[in-house]
Coordinates of N, CA and C in Angstrom, one line a residue:
M1 N -24.5 -18.4 -13.2 CA -23.3 -17.9 -12.6 C -23.6 -17.3 -11.3
K2 N -22.6 -17.5 -10.4 CA -22.7 -16.9 -9.1 C -21.5 -16.0 -8.8
I3 N -21.8 -15.0 -8.0 CA -20.7 -14.1 -7.6 C -19.8 -14.7 -6.5
R4 N -18.6 -14.6 -6.7 CA -17.6 -15.3 -5.7 C -16.7 -14.2 -5.1
Y5 N -16.5 -14.3 -3.8 CA -15.6 -13.4 -3.1 C -14.2 -13.9 -3.3
N6 N -13.7 -13.6 -4.5 CA -12.5 -14.2 -5.0 C -11.2 -13.8 -4.4
A7 N -11.1 -12.6 -3.8 CA -9.9 -12.1 -3.2 C -10.2 -11.6 -1.9
P8 N -10.2 -12.4 -0.8 CA -10.7 -11.9 0.5 C -10.0 -10.8 1.1
V9 N -8.7 -10.7 1.0 CA -7.8 -9.7 1.6 C -8.1 -8.5 0.8
T10 N -8.0 -8.5 -0.4 CA -8.2 -7.3 -1.3 C -9.6 -6.7 -1.1
L11 N -10.6 -7.6 -1.2 CA -12.0 -7.1 -1.0 C -12.3 -6.6 0.3
S12 N -11.9 -7.3 1.3 CA -12.1 -6.8 2.7 C -11.5 -5.5 3.0
F13 N -10.3 -5.3 2.5 CA -9.6 -4.1 2.6 C -10.3 -2.9 2.0
A14 N -10.8 -3.2 0.8 CA -11.6 -2.1 0.1 C -12.9 -1.8 0.7
L15 N -13.6 -2.8 1.3 CA -14.9 -2.7 1.9 C -14.6 -1.9 3.3
C16 N -13.6 -2.3 4.0 CA -13.3 -1.6 5.3 C -13.0 -0.1 5.0
A17 N -12.2 0.2 4.1 CA -11.7 1.5 3.8 C -13.0 2.4 3.4
S18 N -13.8 1.8 2.6 CA -15.1 2.4 2.1 C -15.9 2.7 3.3
L19 N -16.1 1.8 4.2 CA -17.0 1.9 5.3 C -16.4 3.0 6.3
V20 N -15.1 3.0 6.5 CA -14.5 4.1 7.3 C -14.8 5.5 6.7
L21 N -14.6 5.6 5.5 CA -14.8 6.9 4.8 C -16.4 7.3 4.9
L22 N -17.2 6.3 4.6 CA -18.6 6.6 4.8 C -19.0 7.0 6.2
L23 N -18.5 6.3 7.2 CA -18.9 6.7 8.6 C -18.3 8.0 8.9
N24 N -17.0 8.4 8.4 CA -16.4 9.6 8.7 C -17.2 10.8 8.1
Q25 N -17.8 10.5 6.9 CA -18.5 11.6 6.3 C -20.0 11.7 6.7
T26 N -20.5 10.8 7.5 CA -21.9 10.8 7.8 C -22.1 10.8 9.4
V27 N -21.8 9.7 10.0 CA -22.2 9.5 11.4 C -21.1 9.9 12.3
F28 N -19.9 9.7 12.0 CA -18.7 9.9 12.9 C -17.7 10.9 12.2
P29 N -18.0 12.2 12.1 CA -17.0 13.1 11.6 C -15.8 13.2 12.5
G30 N -14.6 13.1 11.9 CA -13.4 13.1 12.7 C -12.9 11.7 13.0
L31 N -13.5 10.7 12.5 CA -13.1 9.3 12.7 C -11.8 9.1 12.1
T32 N -11.6 9.5 10.8 CA -10.4 9.4 10.1 C -9.2 10.1 10.8
Q33 N -9.4 11.3 11.2 CA -8.4 12.1 11.9 C -8.0 11.4 13.2
S34 N -9.0 10.8 13.9 CA -8.7 10.3 15.3 C -8.0 8.9 15.2
F35 N -8.3 8.0 14.2 CA -7.9 6.7 14.3 C -7.0 6.2 13.1
F36 N -7.1 7.0 12.0 CA -6.4 6.5 10.7 C -5.4 7.5 10.2
L37 N -4.9 8.4 10.9 CA -4.0 9.4 10.5 C -2.7 9.3 11.3
V38 N -1.5 9.0 10.6 CA -0.2 9.0 11.2 C 0.2 10.4 11.3
R39 N 0.4 10.9 12.5 CA 0.8 12.3 12.7 C 2.2 12.4 12.5
A40 N 2.6 13.7 12.4 CA 4.1 13.9 12.1 C 5.0 13.5 13.3
R41 N 4.4 13.6 14.5 CA 5.1 13.2 15.7 C 4.3 12.1 16.4
M42 N 5.1 11.2 17.0 CA 4.5 10.0 17.7 C 4.7 10.1 19.2
D43 N 3.7 9.9 19.9 CA 3.8 9.8 21.4 C 4.2 8.4 21.8
P44 N 5.4 8.1 22.2 CA 5.9 6.8 22.5 C 5.0 6.0 23.5
G45 N 4.2 6.7 24.4 CA 3.4 6.1 25.3 C 1.9 5.9 24.8
S46 N 1.6 6.3 23.6 CA 0.3 6.2 23.1 C 0.1 5.0 22.3
V47 N -0.8 4.1 22.8 CA -1.1 2.9 22.0 C -1.7 3.2 20.7
L48 N -2.6 4.3 20.7 CA -3.3 4.7 19.5 C -2.3 5.0 18.4
D49 N -1.2 5.7 18.8 CA -0.2 6.2 17.8 C 0.4 5.0 17.1
Y50 N 0.7 3.9 17.9 CA 1.2 2.6 17.3 C 0.1 2.0 16.4
L51 N -1.1 2.0 16.8 CA -2.2 1.4 16.1 C -2.3 2.2 14.6
R52 N -2.1 3.5 14.7 CA -2.2 4.3 13.5 C -1.2 3.9 12.4
L53 N 0.0 3.4 12.9 CA 0.9 2.9 11.9 C 0.4 1.8 11.0
F54 N -0.6 1.0 11.6 CA -1.2 0.0 10.8 C -2.4 0.5 10.1
T55 N -3.2 1.4 10.7 CA -4.5 1.8 10.2 C -4.6 2.9 9.2
H56 N -3.4 3.6 9.1 CA -3.5 4.8 8.1 C -3.8 4.4 6.7
V57 N -3.6 3.2 6.4 CA -3.8 2.7 5.0 C -5.3 2.5 4.7
I58 N -6.1 2.5 5.8 CA -7.6 2.4 5.8 C -8.2 3.7 5.5
G59 N -7.7 4.7 6.1 CA -8.3 6.1 6.1 C -8.0 6.8 4.8
H60 N -9.0 7.6 4.3 CA -8.7 8.4 3.1 C -9.5 9.7 3.3
T61 N -9.0 10.8 2.6 CA -9.6 12.1 2.8 C -10.9 12.3 2.2
N62 N -11.1 11.7 1.0 CA -12.4 11.8 0.4 C -12.6 10.6 -0.6
W63 N -13.7 10.6 -1.3 CA -14.0 9.5 -2.3 C -13.1 9.5 -3.4
G64 N -12.6 10.6 -3.9 CA -11.6 10.7 -5.0 C -10.3 10.1 -4.6
H65 N -9.8 10.3 -3.4 CA -8.6 9.7 -2.8 C -8.8 8.2 -2.7
L66 N -9.9 7.8 -2.2 CA -10.1 6.3 -2.0 C -10.2 5.7 -3.4
M67 N -11.0 6.3 -4.3 CA -11.1 5.6 -5.6 C -9.7 5.6 -6.5
G68 N -9.0 6.6 -6.3 CA -7.6 6.6 -6.9 C -6.8 5.4 -6.5
N69 N -6.8 5.2 -5.1 CA -6.0 4.1 -4.6 C -6.6 2.7 -4.9
F70 N -7.9 2.6 -4.7 CA -8.6 1.3 -4.8 C -8.8 0.8 -6.2
S71 N -8.8 1.8 -7.2 CA -8.9 1.3 -8.6 C -7.7 0.5 -8.9
F72 N -6.5 0.8 -8.4 CA -5.3 0.0 -8.6 C -5.3 -1.3 -7.7
I73 N -5.7 -1.1 -6.4 CA -5.7 -2.2 -5.5 C -6.7 -3.3 -6.0
L74 N -7.9 -2.9 -6.4 CA -8.8 -4.0 -6.9 C -8.5 -4.5 -8.2
L75 N -7.6 -3.9 -9.0 CA -7.1 -4.5 -10.2 C -5.9 -5.4 -10.0
L76 N -4.9 -4.9 -9.2 CA -3.7 -5.8 -8.9 C -3.9 -6.8 -7.7
G77 N -4.6 -6.4 -6.8 CA -4.7 -7.3 -5.5 C -5.2 -8.7 -5.8
P78 N -6.3 -8.9 -6.6 CA -6.6 -10.3 -6.8 C -5.6 -11.1 -7.6
I79 N -4.8 -10.5 -8.5 CA -3.7 -11.2 -9.2 C -2.7 -11.7 -8.3
L80 N -2.3 -10.7 -7.4 CA -1.3 -11.0 -6.4 C -1.7 -12.0 -5.3
E81 N -3.0 -11.8 -4.9 CA -3.5 -12.8 -3.9 C -3.6 -14.2 -4.5
E82 N -3.9 -14.3 -5.7 CA -3.9 -15.7 -6.4 C -2.4 -16.2 -6.5
K83 N -1.6 -15.3 -6.8 CA -0.1 -15.7 -7.1 C 0.5 -16.1 -5.7
Y84 N 0.4 -15.2 -4.7 CA 1.1 -15.4 -3.5 C 0.4 -15.9 -2.4
G85 N -0.9 -15.9 -2.4 CA -1.8 -16.4 -1.4 C -2.3 -15.2 -0.5
S86 N -3.5 -15.4 0.1 CA -4.1 -14.3 0.8 C -3.2 -14.0 2.1
T87 N -2.7 -15.0 2.8 CA -1.9 -14.7 3.9 C -0.7 -13.9 3.6
S88 N 0.1 -14.3 2.6 CA 1.3 -13.6 2.2 C 1.0 -12.2 1.8
L89 N -0.1 -12.0 1.0 CA -0.4 -10.6 0.6 C -0.8 -9.8 1.8
F90 N -1.5 -10.3 2.8 CA -1.9 -9.6 4.0 C -0.7 -9.2 4.7
I91 N 0.3 -10.1 4.9 CA 1.5 -9.8 5.6 C 2.3 -8.7 4.8
M92 N 2.4 -8.8 3.5 CA 3.1 -7.7 2.7 C 2.4 -6.4 2.9
M93 N 1.1 -6.4 2.9 CA 0.4 -5.2 3.0 C 0.6 -4.5 4.5
T94 N 0.6 -5.4 5.5 CA 0.8 -5.0 6.8 C 2.2 -4.4 7.0
I95 N 3.2 -5.1 6.5 CA 4.6 -4.6 6.7 C 4.7 -3.3 5.9
T96 N 4.1 -3.2 4.7 CA 4.2 -1.9 3.9 C 3.6 -0.8 4.8
A97 N 2.4 -1.0 5.3 CA 1.7 0.0 6.1 C 2.6 0.5 7.3
V98 N 3.2 -0.5 8.0 CA 4.0 -0.1 9.3 C 5.3 0.6 8.8
V99 N 6.0 0.1 7.8 CA 7.2 0.7 7.3 C 7.0 2.2 6.8
T100 N 6.0 2.3 6.0 CA 5.7 3.7 5.4 C 5.2 4.6 6.5
G101 N 4.5 4.1 7.5 CA 4.1 4.9 8.7 C 5.3 5.3 9.5
L102 N 6.2 4.4 9.8 CA 7.4 4.7 10.6 C 8.4 5.6 9.8
L103 N 8.5 5.3 8.5 CA 9.4 6.2 7.8 C 8.9 7.7 7.8
N104 N 7.6 7.8 7.6 CA 7.0 9.1 7.7 C 7.2 9.8 9.0
V105 N 7.0 9.2 10.0 CA 7.2 9.8 11.4 C 8.7 10.1 11.6
L106 N 9.6 9.3 11.2 CA 11.0 9.5 11.3 C 11.5 10.6 10.5
F107 N 11.1 10.8 9.3 CA 11.8 11.6 8.3 C 11.0 12.8 7.8
L108 N 9.6 12.8 8.0 CA 8.8 13.9 7.4 C 8.0 14.7 8.4
P109 N 7.9 16.0 8.2 CA 7.2 16.8 9.2 C 5.6 16.9 8.9
T110 N 5.1 15.9 8.1 CA 3.7 15.9 7.7 C 3.0 14.6 8.2
A111 N 1.7 14.7 8.2 CA 0.9 13.5 8.5 C 0.8 12.6 7.3
L112 N 0.4 11.4 7.6 CA 0.2 10.4 6.5 C -1.1 9.7 6.6
L113 N -1.8 9.6 5.5 CA -3.1 9.0 5.4 C -3.3 8.4 4.0
G114 N -3.8 7.1 4.0 CA -4.1 6.5 2.7 C -3.3 5.2 2.3
A115 N -3.8 4.6 1.3 CA -3.1 3.3 0.9 C -2.2 3.5 -0.3
S116 N -1.7 4.6 -0.6 CA -0.8 4.7 -1.8 C 0.4 4.0 -1.7
G117 N 1.0 3.8 -0.5 CA 2.2 3.0 -0.3 C 1.9 1.5 -0.7
I118 N 0.7 1.0 -0.4 CA 0.3 -0.3 -0.8 C 0.1 -0.4 -2.2
V119 N -0.5 0.7 -2.8 CA -0.6 0.7 -4.3 C 0.7 0.5 -5.0
F120 N 1.7 1.3 -4.6 CA 3.0 1.2 -5.2 C 3.8 -0.1 -4.9
M121 N 3.5 -0.6 -3.7 CA 4.0 -2.0 -3.4 C 3.5 -3.0 -4.4
M122 N 2.2 -2.9 -4.6 CA 1.6 -3.9 -5.6 C 2.0 -3.6 -7.0
I123 N 2.2 -2.4 -7.4 CA 2.7 -2.1 -8.8 C 4.0 -2.7 -9.1
L124 N 4.9 -2.5 -8.1 CA 6.2 -3.2 -8.3 C 6.2 -4.7 -8.1
L125 N 5.5 -5.1 -7.2 CA 5.4 -6.6 -6.9 C 4.8 -7.3 -8.1
I126 N 3.8 -6.8 -8.8 CA 3.1 -7.5 -9.9 C 4.1 -7.7 -11.0
S127 N 5.1 -6.8 -11.2 CA 6.1 -7.0 -12.3 C 6.9 -8.2 -12.1
F128 N 6.9 -8.8 -11.0 CA 7.6 -10.1 -10.7 C 6.8 -11.4 -10.9
T129 N 5.5 -11.2 -11.4 CA 4.7 -12.4 -11.5 C 5.2 -13.4 -12.4
N130 N 5.9 -13.1 -13.4 CA 6.5 -14.1 -14.4 C 8.0 -14.1 -14.4
I131 N 8.6 -13.9 -13.3 CA 10.1 -13.9 -13.2 C 10.6 -15.4 -13.3
R132 N 11.7 -15.5 -14.0 CA 12.3 -16.7 -14.2 C 13.7 -16.7 -13.5
Q133 N 14.3 -17.8 -13.3 CA 15.6 -17.9 -12.6 C 16.6 -17.2 -13.5
G134 N 17.4 -16.3 -12.8 CA 18.6 -15.7 -13.5 C 18.1 -14.5 -14.4
E135 N 16.9 -14.2 -14.4 CA 16.4 -13.1 -15.2 C 15.8 -12.0 -14.4
I136 N 15.9 -10.7 -14.9 CA 15.2 -9.6 -14.3 C 14.2 -9.2 -15.4
P137 N 13.0 -9.2 -15.1 CA 12.0 -8.8 -16.2 C 12.1 -7.4 -16.7
L138 N 12.1 -7.2 -17.9 CA 12.2 -5.8 -18.5 C 11.0 -5.0 -18.0
T139 N 9.9 -5.6 -17.8 CA 8.8 -4.8 -17.3 C 9.0 -4.2 -15.9
F140 N 9.8 -5.0 -15.1 CA 10.2 -4.4 -13.8 C 11.1 -3.3 -14.0
I141 N 12.1 -3.3 -14.9 CA 13.0 -2.2 -15.0 C 12.3 -1.0 -15.6
L142 N 11.4 -1.2 -16.5 CA 10.6 0.0 -17.1 C 9.7 0.6 -16.0
I143 N 9.0 -0.3 -15.2 CA 8.2 0.3 -14.2 C 9.0 1.1 -13.2
V144 N 10.2 0.6 -12.8 CA 11.0 1.3 -11.9 C 11.5 2.7 -12.4
V145 N 11.9 2.6 -13.7 CA 12.3 3.9 -14.3 C 11.2 5.0 -14.4
L146 N 10.0 4.4 -14.9 CA 8.9 5.3 -15.0 C 8.4 5.8 -13.6
F147 N 8.3 4.9 -12.7 CA 7.8 5.2 -11.3 C 8.8 6.2 -10.6
L148 N 10.1 6.0 -10.7 CA 11.0 6.9 -10.1 C 11.0 8.2 -10.7
T149 N 11.0 8.3 -12.0 CA 10.9 9.6 -12.8 C 9.7 10.3 -12.3
Q150 N 8.5 9.7 -12.3 CA 7.3 10.3 -11.9 C 7.3 10.8 -10.5
E151 N 7.8 10.0 -9.6 CA 7.7 10.4 -8.2 C 8.8 11.5 -7.9
I152 N 10.0 11.5 -8.5 CA 10.9 12.5 -8.3 C 10.4 13.8 -8.8
A153 N 9.8 13.8 -10.0 CA 9.2 15.0 -10.6 C 8.1 15.5 -9.7
N154 N 7.2 14.6 -9.2 CA 6.1 15.0 -8.4 C 6.6 15.6 -7.0
S155 N 7.7 15.1 -6.5 CA 8.1 15.6 -5.2 C 8.6 17.0 -5.3
L156 N 8.9 17.6 -6.5 CA 9.3 18.9 -6.6 C 8.1 19.9 -6.5
R157 N 6.8 19.3 -6.6 CA 5.7 20.2 -6.5 C 5.2 20.3 -5.0
Q158 N 4.5 21.4 -4.8 CA 3.9 21.5 -3.4 C 2.5 20.9 -3.5
D159 N 2.3 19.8 -2.7 CA 1.0 19.2 -2.7 C 0.9 18.4 -1.3
T160 N -0.2 17.8 -1.2 CA -0.3 17.0 0.1 C -0.1 15.5 -0.1
V161 N 0.4 15.1 -1.3 CA 0.7 13.7 -1.6 C 2.1 13.4 -1.1
S162 N 2.1 12.1 -0.4 CA 3.4 11.6 0.0 C 4.1 10.8 -0.9
Q163 N 4.9 11.4 -1.7 CA 5.7 10.7 -2.7 C 6.7 9.7 -1.9
F164 N 7.1 10.2 -0.7 CA 7.9 9.3 0.1 C 7.3 8.0 0.3
A165 N 6.0 8.0 0.6 CA 5.3 6.7 0.9 C 5.2 5.9 -0.4
H166 N 5.0 6.6 -1.6 CA 5.0 5.9 -2.9 C 6.3 5.2 -3.2
I167 N 7.4 5.9 -3.0 CA 8.7 5.3 -3.2 C 9.0 4.2 -2.2
A168 N 8.7 4.4 -1.0 CA 8.9 3.4 0.1 C 8.1 2.1 -0.3
G169 N 6.8 2.3 -0.7 CA 6.0 1.2 -1.0 C 6.5 0.4 -2.3
G170 N 7.0 1.3 -3.2 CA 7.7 0.6 -4.4 C 8.9 -0.2 -4.0
V171 N 9.7 0.3 -3.2 CA 10.9 -0.4 -2.8 C 10.5 -1.7 -2.0
I172 N 9.6 -1.6 -1.2 CA 9.1 -2.7 -0.4 C 8.5 -3.8 -1.3
G173 N 7.7 -3.4 -2.4 CA 7.2 -4.3 -3.3 C 8.3 -5.0 -4.1
S174 N 9.3 -4.2 -4.5 CA 10.5 -4.8 -5.2 C 11.2 -5.9 -4.3
L175 N 11.4 -5.5 -3.0 CA 12.0 -6.5 -2.1 C 11.2 -7.8 -2.0
F176 N 9.9 -7.6 -1.8 CA 9.0 -8.8 -1.7 C 9.1 -9.6 -3.0
G177 N 9.1 -9.0 -4.2 CA 9.2 -9.7 -5.4 C 10.5 -10.4 -5.5
F178 N 11.6 -9.8 -5.2 CA 12.9 -10.5 -5.2 C 12.9 -11.7 -4.2
L179 N 12.4 -11.5 -3.0 CA 12.4 -12.5 -1.9 C 11.4 -13.7 -2.3
Q180 N 10.3 -13.4 -2.9 CA 9.4 -14.4 -3.3 C 9.9 -15.2 -4.5
S181 N 10.6 -14.6 -5.4 CA 11.2 -15.2 -6.6 C 12.3 -16.2 -6.1
H182 N 13.1 -15.8 -5.1 CA 14.1 -16.7 -4.6 C 13.6 -17.8 -3.7
R183 N 12.5 -17.5 -3.1 CA 11.8 -18.6 -2.3 C 11.3 -19.8 -3.3
R184 N 10.7 -19.3 -4.3 CA 10.1 -20.2 -5.3 C 11.2 -21.1 -6.0
R185 N 12.4 -20.4 -6.3 CA 13.5 -21.1 -6.8 C 14.1 -22.2 -5.9
G186 N 14.0 -21.8 -4.5 CA 14.6 -22.8 -3.6 C 13.8 -24.0 -3.3
R187 N 12.6 -24.1 -3.8 CA 11.7 -25.2 -3.6 C 12.1 -26.3 -4.6

């Protein structure tokens, strides 16, 4: 048996995020703050601020933060990559990163860092993997109810977690699921 790089987008994302955190904690302290943190305010003239809208999903505060996100991403990503293709998943992840970054800048007075928006996009998107014409999967309904209940309850606590990014990622994943299911039916 040989080892296969079976989910290139998912695995490359995980390796890149791990490398950034390793470099931040060893050779380049401040790397995450400089290049991977969406600040609460954006400078419209700063190219770096626009870049951070894409890169914030690669940066993480510590190994626990990274492991929490990538335990889900490494579990769900390969299934989604096989179902929708590497290019489609990459596009979905990029759109999710930009939208959660922009929404954070527009509506929240806090910074944003990490891949939790992508995690929640994947969680809701995966509930569409067995969708049939004219049906809404019960698994999707249950995930939405559990997800919203948890995120609304968590938003009442004072912490550094962006429940807003979680909810936005989940909404985006739901939209992608509906759009992908309609595209498959149209073929």
